[in-house]
PDB file of C-alpha atoms in Angstrom:
ATOM      1  CA  MET A   1      31.144  26.427 -20.531  1.00  0.00           C
ATOM      2  CA  LEU A   2      30.602  22.690 -20.623  1.00  0.00           C
ATOM      3  CA  THR A   3      33.326  20.556 -19.082  1.00  0.00           C
ATOM      4  CA  ASP A   4      35.289  17.941 -21.010  1.00  0.00           C
ATOM      5  CA  THR A   5      33.272  15.168 -19.337  1.00  0.00           C
ATOM      6  CA  ASP A   6      30.046  16.935 -20.329  1.00  0.00           C
ATOM      7  CA  LEU A   7      31.158  17.113 -23.954  1.00  0.00           C
ATOM      8  CA  GLN A   8      32.219  13.475 -23.811  1.00  0.00           C
ATOM      9  CA  ALA A   9      28.787  12.512 -22.458  1.00  0.00           C
ATOM     10  CA  LEU A  10      27.035  14.563 -25.143  1.00  0.00           C
ATOM     11  CA  TRP A  11      29.082  12.955 -27.911  1.00  0.00           C
ATOM     12  CA  LEU A  12      28.354   9.489 -26.546  1.00  0.00           C
ATOM     13  CA  THR A  13      24.647  10.350 -26.370  1.00  0.00           C
ATOM     14  CA  VAL A  14      24.553  11.528 -29.989  1.00  0.00           C
ATOM     15  CA  ARG A  15      26.486   8.461 -31.122  1.00  0.00           C
ATOM     16  CA  LEU A  16      24.126   6.152 -29.222  1.00  0.00           C
ATOM     17  CA  ALA A  17      21.006   7.884 -30.561  1.00  0.00           C
ATOM     18  CA  ALA A  18      22.260   7.875 -34.155  1.00  0.00           C
ATOM     19  CA  THR A  19      23.260   4.198 -34.036  1.00  0.00           C
ATOM     20  CA  THR A  20      19.986   3.205 -32.397  1.00  0.00           C
ATOM     21  CA  THR A  21      17.893   5.155 -34.906  1.00  0.00           C
ATOM     22  CA  LEU A  22      19.709   3.592 -37.873  1.00  0.00           C
ATOM     23  CA  ILE A  23      19.180   0.074 -36.501  1.00  0.00           C
ATOM     24  CA  LEU A  24      15.541   0.857 -35.735  1.00  0.00           C
ATOM     25  CA  PHE A  25      14.978   1.958 -39.337  1.00  0.00           C
ATOM     26  CA  LEU A  26      16.342  -1.390 -40.522  1.00  0.00           C
ATOM     27  CA  LEU A  27      14.354  -3.470 -38.040  1.00  0.00           C
ATOM     28  CA  GLY A  28      11.267  -1.334 -37.547  1.00  0.00           C
ATOM     29  CA  THR A  29      10.375  -0.696 -41.192  1.00  0.00           C
ATOM     30  CA  PRO A  30       9.623  -4.322 -42.168  1.00  0.00           C
ATOM     31  CA  LEU A  31       7.945  -4.916 -38.812  1.00  0.00           C
ATOM     32  CA  ALA A  32       5.715  -1.848 -39.235  1.00  0.00           C
ATOM     33  CA  TRP A  33       4.885  -2.874 -42.804  1.00  0.00           C
ATOM     34  CA  TRP A  34       3.872  -6.331 -41.648  1.00  0.00           C
ATOM     35  CA  LEU A  35       1.753  -4.946 -38.803  1.00  0.00           C
ATOM     36  CA  ALA A  36       0.035  -2.571 -41.229  1.00  0.00           C
ATOM     37  CA  ARG A  37      -0.687  -5.229 -43.853  1.00  0.00           C
ATOM     38  CA  SER A  38      -1.111  -8.496 -41.973  1.00  0.00           C
ATOM     39  CA  ARG A  39      -4.455  -9.954 -40.970  1.00  0.00           C
ATOM     40  CA  ALA A  40      -2.987 -12.761 -38.867  1.00  0.00           C
ATOM     41  CA  TRP A  41      -4.549 -13.298 -35.452  1.00  0.00           C
ATOM     42  CA  TRP A  42      -1.161 -12.948 -33.751  1.00  0.00           C
ATOM     43  CA  LYS A  43      -0.706  -9.445 -35.158  1.00  0.00           C
ATOM     44  CA  GLN A  44      -2.296  -7.933 -32.031  1.00  0.00           C
ATOM     45  CA  PRO A  45      -0.090  -9.793 -29.504  1.00  0.00           C
ATOM     46  CA  ILE A  46       3.022  -8.781 -31.436  1.00  0.00           C
ATOM     47  CA  GLY A  47       1.803  -5.194 -31.562  1.00  0.00           C
ATOM     48  CA  ALA A  48       1.318  -5.306 -27.791  1.00  0.00           C
ATOM     49  CA  VAL A  49       4.870  -6.591 -27.291  1.00  0.00           C
ATOM     50  CA  VAL A  50       6.227  -3.767 -29.458  1.00  0.00           C
ATOM     51  CA  ALA A  51       4.295  -1.221 -27.358  1.00  0.00           C
ATOM     52  CA  LEU A  52       5.417  -2.631 -23.981  1.00  0.00           C
ATOM     53  CA  PRO A  53       8.171  -0.022 -23.451  1.00  0.00           C
ATOM     54  CA  LEU A  54       5.468   2.664 -23.472  1.00  0.00           C
ATOM     55  CA  VAL A  55       3.919   1.361 -20.258  1.00  0.00           C
ATOM     56  CA  LEU A  56       6.654  -0.587 -18.467  1.00  0.00           C
ATOM     57  CA  PRO A  57       8.908   1.268 -16.020  1.00  0.00           C
ATOM     58  CA  PRO A  58      12.430   1.631 -17.469  1.00  0.00           C
ATOM     59  CA  SER A  59      13.854  -0.177 -14.434  1.00  0.00           C
ATOM     60  CA  VAL A  60      11.746  -3.253 -15.249  1.00  0.00           C
ATOM     61  CA  ILE A  61      12.928  -3.276 -18.845  1.00  0.00           C
ATOM     62  CA  GLY A  62      16.514  -2.715 -17.769  1.00  0.00           C
ATOM     63  CA  PHE A  63      16.345  -5.492 -15.187  1.00  0.00           C
ATOM     64  CA  TYR A  64      15.100  -8.149 -17.596  1.00  0.00           C
ATOM     65  CA  LEU A  65      17.488  -7.034 -20.323  1.00  0.00           C
ATOM     66  CA  LEU A  66      20.316  -7.263 -17.787  1.00  0.00           C
ATOM     67  CA  LEU A  67      19.308 -10.857 -17.018  1.00  0.00           C
ATOM     68  CA  MET A  68      19.100 -11.750 -20.710  1.00  0.00           C
ATOM     69  CA  LEU A  69      22.365 -10.083 -21.676  1.00  0.00           C
ATOM     70  CA  GLY A  70      24.268 -11.147 -18.556  1.00  0.00           C
ATOM     71  CA  PRO A  71      26.668 -14.104 -18.346  1.00  0.00           C
ATOM     72  CA  ASN A  72      23.906 -16.513 -17.315  1.00  0.00           C
ATOM     73  CA  GLY A  73      21.280 -15.239 -19.735  1.00  0.00           C
ATOM     74  CA  PRO A  74      20.532 -16.763 -23.163  1.00  0.00           C
ATOM     75  CA  VAL A  75      21.886 -13.793 -25.083  1.00  0.00           C
ATOM     76  CA  GLY A  76      24.901 -13.505 -22.787  1.00  0.00           C
ATOM     77  CA  GLN A  77      25.772 -17.164 -23.213  1.00  0.00           C
ATOM     78  CA  PHE A  78      25.451 -16.804 -26.979  1.00  0.00           C
ATOM     79  CA  THR A  79      27.723 -13.739 -27.150  1.00  0.00           C
ATOM     80  CA  GLN A  80      30.254 -15.475 -24.906  1.00  0.00           C
ATOM     81  CA  SER A  81      30.246 -18.493 -27.208  1.00  0.00           C
ATOM     82  CA  LEU A  82      31.128 -16.132 -30.045  1.00  0.00           C
ATOM     83  CA  GLY A  83      34.083 -14.851 -28.046  1.00  0.00           C
ATOM     84  CA  ILE A  84      32.817 -11.273 -27.697  1.00  0.00           C
ATOM     85  CA  GLY A  85      32.003 -11.448 -23.995  1.00  0.00           C
ATOM     86  CA  THR A  86      28.850 -10.023 -22.455  1.00  0.00           C
ATOM     87  CA  LEU A  87      27.085  -6.829 -23.528  1.00  0.00           C
ATOM     88  CA  PRO A  88      26.159  -5.158 -20.206  1.00  0.00           C
ATOM     89  CA  PHE A  89      28.355  -2.161 -19.312  1.00  0.00           C
ATOM     90  CA  THR A  90      29.449  -1.735 -22.931  1.00  0.00           C
ATOM     91  CA  PHE A  91      28.387   0.687 -25.654  1.00  0.00           C
ATOM     92  CA  TRP A  92      26.767  -2.079 -27.696  1.00  0.00           C
ATOM     93  CA  GLY A  93      24.856  -3.200 -24.640  1.00  0.00           C
ATOM     94  CA  LEU A  94      23.418   0.313 -24.511  1.00  0.00           C
ATOM     95  CA  VAL A  95      22.525   0.031 -28.205  1.00  0.00           C
ATOM     96  CA  VAL A  96      20.633  -3.241 -27.683  1.00  0.00           C
ATOM     97  CA  ALA A  97      18.729  -1.796 -24.725  1.00  0.00           C
ATOM     98  CA  SER A  98      17.975   1.439 -26.594  1.00  0.00           C
ATOM     99  CA  VAL A  99      16.695  -0.409 -29.650  1.00  0.00           C
ATOM    100  CA  PHE A 100      14.194  -2.311 -27.547  1.00  0.00           C
ATOM    101  CA  TYR A 101      13.240   0.701 -25.433  1.00  0.00           C
ATOM    102  CA  SER A 102      12.700   3.027 -28.435  1.00  0.00           C
ATOM    103  CA  LEU A 103      11.110   0.411 -30.723  1.00  0.00           C
ATOM    104  CA  PRO A 104       7.506   1.688 -30.421  1.00  0.00           C
ATOM    105  CA  PHE A 105       8.623   5.220 -31.295  1.00  0.00           C
ATOM    106  CA  MET A 106       9.812   3.876 -34.641  1.00  0.00           C
ATOM    107  CA  VAL A 107       7.205   1.225 -35.387  1.00  0.00           C
ATOM    108  CA  GLN A 108       3.981   3.006 -34.455  1.00  0.00           C
ATOM    109  CA  PRO A 109       4.460   6.141 -36.633  1.00  0.00           C
ATOM    110  CA  LEU A 110       5.542   3.952 -39.551  1.00  0.00           C
ATOM    111  CA  GLN A 111       2.622   1.583 -39.063  1.00  0.00           C
ATOM    112  CA  GLY A 112       0.194   4.494 -39.047  1.00  0.00           C
ATOM    113  CA  ALA A 113       1.784   5.956 -42.195  1.00  0.00           C
ATOM    114  CA  PHE A 114       1.606   2.626 -44.026  1.00  0.00           C
ATOM    115  CA  GLU A 115      -2.018   2.100 -43.007  1.00  0.00           C
ATOM    116  CA  ALA A 116      -2.912   5.595 -44.238  1.00  0.00           C
ATOM    117  CA  ILE A 117      -1.739   4.716 -47.755  1.00  0.00           C
ATOM    118  CA  GLY A 118      -4.751   2.499 -48.331  1.00  0.00           C
ATOM    119  CA  GLU A 119      -5.145  -0.291 -50.858  1.00  0.00           C
ATOM    120  CA  ARG A 120      -5.698   1.728 -54.038  1.00  0.00           C
ATOM    121  CA  PRO A 121      -2.098   2.855 -54.762  1.00  0.00           C
ATOM    122  CA  LEU A 122      -0.794  -0.640 -54.131  1.00  0.00           C
ATOM    123  CA  GLU A 123      -3.439  -2.190 -56.385  1.00  0.00           C
ATOM    124  CA  VAL A 124      -2.574   0.246 -59.177  1.00  0.00           C
ATOM    125  CA  ALA A 125       1.101  -0.693 -58.867  1.00  0.00           C
ATOM    126  CA  ALA A 126       0.162  -4.377 -59.038  1.00  0.00           C
ATOM    127  CA  THR A 127      -1.832  -3.831 -62.238  1.00  0.00           C
ATOM    128  CA  LEU A 128       1.299  -2.278 -63.732  1.00  0.00           C
ATOM    129  CA  ARG A 129       3.098  -5.542 -62.936  1.00  0.00           C
ATOM    130  CA  ALA A 130       5.291  -4.049 -60.250  1.00  0.00           C
ATOM    131  CA  SER A 131       6.818  -6.622 -57.932  1.00  0.00           C
ATOM    132  CA  PRO A 132       6.043  -6.405 -54.196  1.00  0.00           C
ATOM    133  CA  LEU A 133       9.547  -5.045 -53.604  1.00  0.00           C
ATOM    134  CA  ASP A 134       9.173  -2.431 -56.341  1.00  0.00           C
ATOM    135  CA  THR A 135       5.756  -1.471 -54.992  1.00  0.00           C
ATOM    136  CA  PHE A 136       7.168  -0.998 -51.518  1.00  0.00           C
ATOM    137  CA  PHE A 137      10.090   1.220 -52.529  1.00  0.00           C
ATOM    138  CA  SER A 138       8.439   3.139 -55.371  1.00  0.00           C
ATOM    139  CA  VAL A 139       4.954   3.587 -53.906  1.00  0.00           C
ATOM    140  CA  ALA A 140       4.754   2.838 -50.178  1.00  0.00           C
ATOM    141  CA  VAL A 141       7.973   4.511 -49.047  1.00  0.00           C
ATOM    142  CA  PRO A 142       7.398   7.856 -50.858  1.00  0.00           C
ATOM    143  CA  LEU A 143       3.793   8.045 -49.632  1.00  0.00           C
ATOM    144  CA  ALA A 144       4.859   7.175 -46.084  1.00  0.00           C
ATOM    145  CA  LEU A 145       7.780   9.625 -46.045  1.00  0.00           C
ATOM    146  CA  PRO A 146       6.184  11.864 -43.351  1.00  0.00           C
ATOM    147  CA  GLY A 147       5.923   8.802 -41.128  1.00  0.00           C
ATOM    148  CA  PHE A 148       9.584   7.964 -41.705  1.00  0.00           C
ATOM    149  CA  ILE A 149      10.665  11.471 -40.736  1.00  0.00           C
ATOM    150  CA  THR A 150       8.460  11.505 -37.635  1.00  0.00           C
ATOM    151  CA  ALA A 151       9.633   8.036 -36.592  1.00  0.00           C
ATOM    152  CA  GLY A 152      13.285   8.984 -37.029  1.00  0.00           C
ATOM    153  CA  ILE A 153      12.956  12.189 -35.025  1.00  0.00           C
ATOM    154  CA  LEU A 154      11.009  10.534 -32.217  1.00  0.00           C
ATOM    155  CA  SER A 155      13.384   7.565 -31.989  1.00  0.00           C
ATOM    156  CA  PHE A 156      16.464   9.783 -31.915  1.00  0.00           C
ATOM    157  CA  ALA A 157      14.999  12.183 -29.346  1.00  0.00           C
ATOM    158  CA  HIS A 158      13.678   9.386 -27.132  1.00  0.00           C
ATOM    159  CA  THR A 159      17.067   7.678 -27.097  1.00  0.00           C
ATOM    160  CA  VAL A 160      18.752  10.958 -26.181  1.00  0.00           C
ATOM    161  CA  GLY A 161      16.480  11.271 -23.151  1.00  0.00           C
ATOM    162  CA  GLU A 162      16.946   7.738 -21.785  1.00  0.00           C
ATOM    163  CA  PHE A 163      18.062   7.361 -18.176  1.00  0.00           C
ATOM    164  CA  GLY A 164      16.743   4.337 -16.316  1.00  0.00           C
ATOM    165  CA  VAL A 165      17.429   1.734 -18.978  1.00  0.00           C
ATOM    166  CA  VAL A 166      20.914   2.984 -19.834  1.00  0.00           C
ATOM    167  CA  LEU A 167      21.841   3.198 -16.161  1.00  0.00           C
ATOM    168  CA  MET A 168      20.709  -0.393 -15.557  1.00  0.00           C
ATOM    169  CA  ILE A 169      22.492  -1.813 -18.604  1.00  0.00           C
ATOM    170  CA  GLY A 170      25.478   0.494 -18.963  1.00  0.00           C
ATOM    171  CA  GLY A 171      26.170   1.692 -15.456  1.00  0.00           C
ATOM    172  CA  ASN A 172      28.153   4.901 -15.194  1.00  0.00           C
ATOM    173  CA  ILE A 173      31.446   4.386 -17.019  1.00  0.00           C
ATOM    174  CA  PRO A 174      33.022   7.560 -18.463  1.00  0.00           C
ATOM    175  CA  GLY A 175      33.433   7.390 -22.223  1.00  0.00           C
ATOM    176  CA  VAL A 176      31.642   4.031 -22.389  1.00  0.00           C
ATOM    177  CA  SER A 177      28.161   4.341 -20.922  1.00  0.00           C
ATOM    178  CA  ARG A 178      27.917   7.714 -19.193  1.00  0.00           C
ATOM    179  CA  VAL A 179      25.409   9.502 -21.415  1.00  0.00           C
ATOM    180  CA  ALA A 180      24.157  13.053 -20.905  1.00  0.00           C
ATOM    181  CA  SER A 181      21.228  12.120 -18.661  1.00  0.00           C
ATOM    182  CA  VAL A 182      23.519  10.152 -16.355  1.00  0.00           C
ATOM    183  CA  GLN A 183      26.058  12.986 -16.385  1.00  0.00           C
ATOM    184  CA  ILE A 184      23.365  15.418 -15.200  1.00  0.00           C
ATOM    185  CA  TYR A 185      22.470  12.997 -12.413  1.00  0.00           C
ATOM    186  CA  ASP A 186      26.122  12.837 -11.368  1.00  0.00           C
ATOM    187  CA  HIS A 187      26.356  16.640 -11.238  1.00  0.00           C
ATOM    188  CA  VAL A 188      23.255  16.886  -9.069  1.00  0.00           C
ATOM    189  CA  GLU A 189      24.434  14.088  -6.773  1.00  0.00           C
ATOM    190  CA  ALA A 190      27.735  15.938  -6.311  1.00  0.00           C
ATOM    191  CA  MET A 191      25.806  19.206  -5.748  1.00  0.00           C
ATOM    192  CA  GLU A 192      27.418  20.714  -8.842  1.00  0.00           C
ATOM    193  CA  TYR A 193      24.262  22.585  -9.709  1.00  0.00           C
ATOM    194  CA  ALA A 194      25.875  25.078 -12.086  1.00  0.00           C
ATOM    195  CA  ASP A 195      27.325  22.263 -14.206  1.00  0.00           C
ATOM    196  CA  ALA A 196      24.024  20.377 -14.070  1.00  0.00           C
ATOM    197  CA  HIS A 197      22.166  23.507 -15.127  1.00  0.00           C
ATOM    198  CA  ARG A 198      24.367  24.095 -18.175  1.00  0.00           C
ATOM    199  CA  LEU A 199      24.089  20.525 -19.422  1.00  0.00           C
ATOM    200  CA  ALA A 200      20.380  20.349 -18.627  1.00  0.00           C
ATOM    201  CA  ALA A 201      19.839  23.595 -20.529  1.00  0.00           C
ATOM    202  CA  VAL A 202      21.482  22.060 -23.602  1.00  0.00           C
ATOM    203  CA  MET A 203      19.146  19.063 -23.354  1.00  0.00           C
ATOM    204  CA  LEU A 204      16.125  21.320 -22.806  1.00  0.00           C
ATOM    205  CA  ILE A 205      16.903  23.437 -25.863  1.00  0.00           C
ATOM    206  CA  PHE A 206      17.477  20.304 -27.956  1.00  0.00           C
ATOM    207  CA  SER A 207      14.155  18.778 -26.880  1.00  0.00           C
ATOM    208  CA  PHE A 208      12.278  22.001 -27.582  1.00  0.00           C
ATOM    209  CA  LEU A 209      13.803  22.334 -31.050  1.00  0.00           C
ATOM    210  CA  VAL A 210      12.900  18.722 -31.869  1.00  0.00           C
ATOM    211  CA  LEU A 211       9.272  19.235 -30.861  1.00  0.00           C
ATOM    212  CA  LEU A 212       9.119  22.598 -32.631  1.00  0.00           C
ATOM    213  CA  ALA A 213      10.449  21.062 -35.840  1.00  0.00           C
ATOM    214  CA  MET A 214       7.841  18.302 -35.672  1.00  0.00           C
ATOM    215  CA  TYR A 215       4.936  20.703 -35.096  1.00  0.00           C
ATOM    216  CA  VAL A 216       6.075  23.138 -37.791  1.00  0.00           C
ATOM    217  CA  TRP A 217       6.815  20.419 -40.319  1.00  0.00           C
ATOM    218  CA  ARG A 218       3.643  18.328 -39.848  1.00  0.00           C
ATOM    219  CA  PRO A 219       1.808  18.253 -43.202  1.00  0.00           C
ATOM    220  CA  GLY A 220      -1.539  18.902 -41.547  1.00  0.00           C
ATOM    221  CA  HIS A 221      -0.286  22.239 -40.235  1.00  0.00           C
ATOM    222  CA  ARG A 222       0.845  23.536 -43.598  1.00  0.00           C
ATOM    223  CA  LYS A 223      -1.181  26.100 -45.472  1.00  0.00           C
ATOM    224  CA  GLY A 224      -3.339  24.550 -48.094  1.00  0.00           C
ATOM    225  CA  ALA A 225      -2.882  21.078 -46.660  1.00  0.00           C
TER     226      ALA A 225
END
């Protein structure tokens, strides 16, 4: 059986992943749409910035986020001026770090889905006098629905599996920043291998089910697709 601290860590992990995924939908959708439609020369540099978490070590990302969010950083000074203190070692600090770290897992699938739509459906909507906003919600979003589902699953699963970034930004505070990956690390460090095995098994089964759902659901793998 999982311990109370294990269950607490799992609940915090799910809460963090759900919050991060929701924010990423709000931020990543317009960004992906712009990257898919824009022809500006600075589209490529922005795309490279979005993809940085794919190649940077989590400790590097966590370190620079810690400097930015800390009391002497620009974001930290701004949050202190608002009277809400600093974000490191808080749940919302974890959310900010997770949003940045999981951004490419939201933006890239959506960008690919938007690009796959092509120009024809959007041109037809324009000839019917649909506004750009109507075209986006009535044409682009339904056609890109597989991309939305893939992006949501990947973002949620990637956030669940975070370790380095959350440890740098959140530390190891029970009920505040001790997520499942950090809890497993604590069990191993304390040589509590049975507890580590049980919690790791839960994470392993979850990861497998996520990947299985993606492979089974993918439109290209359906009969007659």
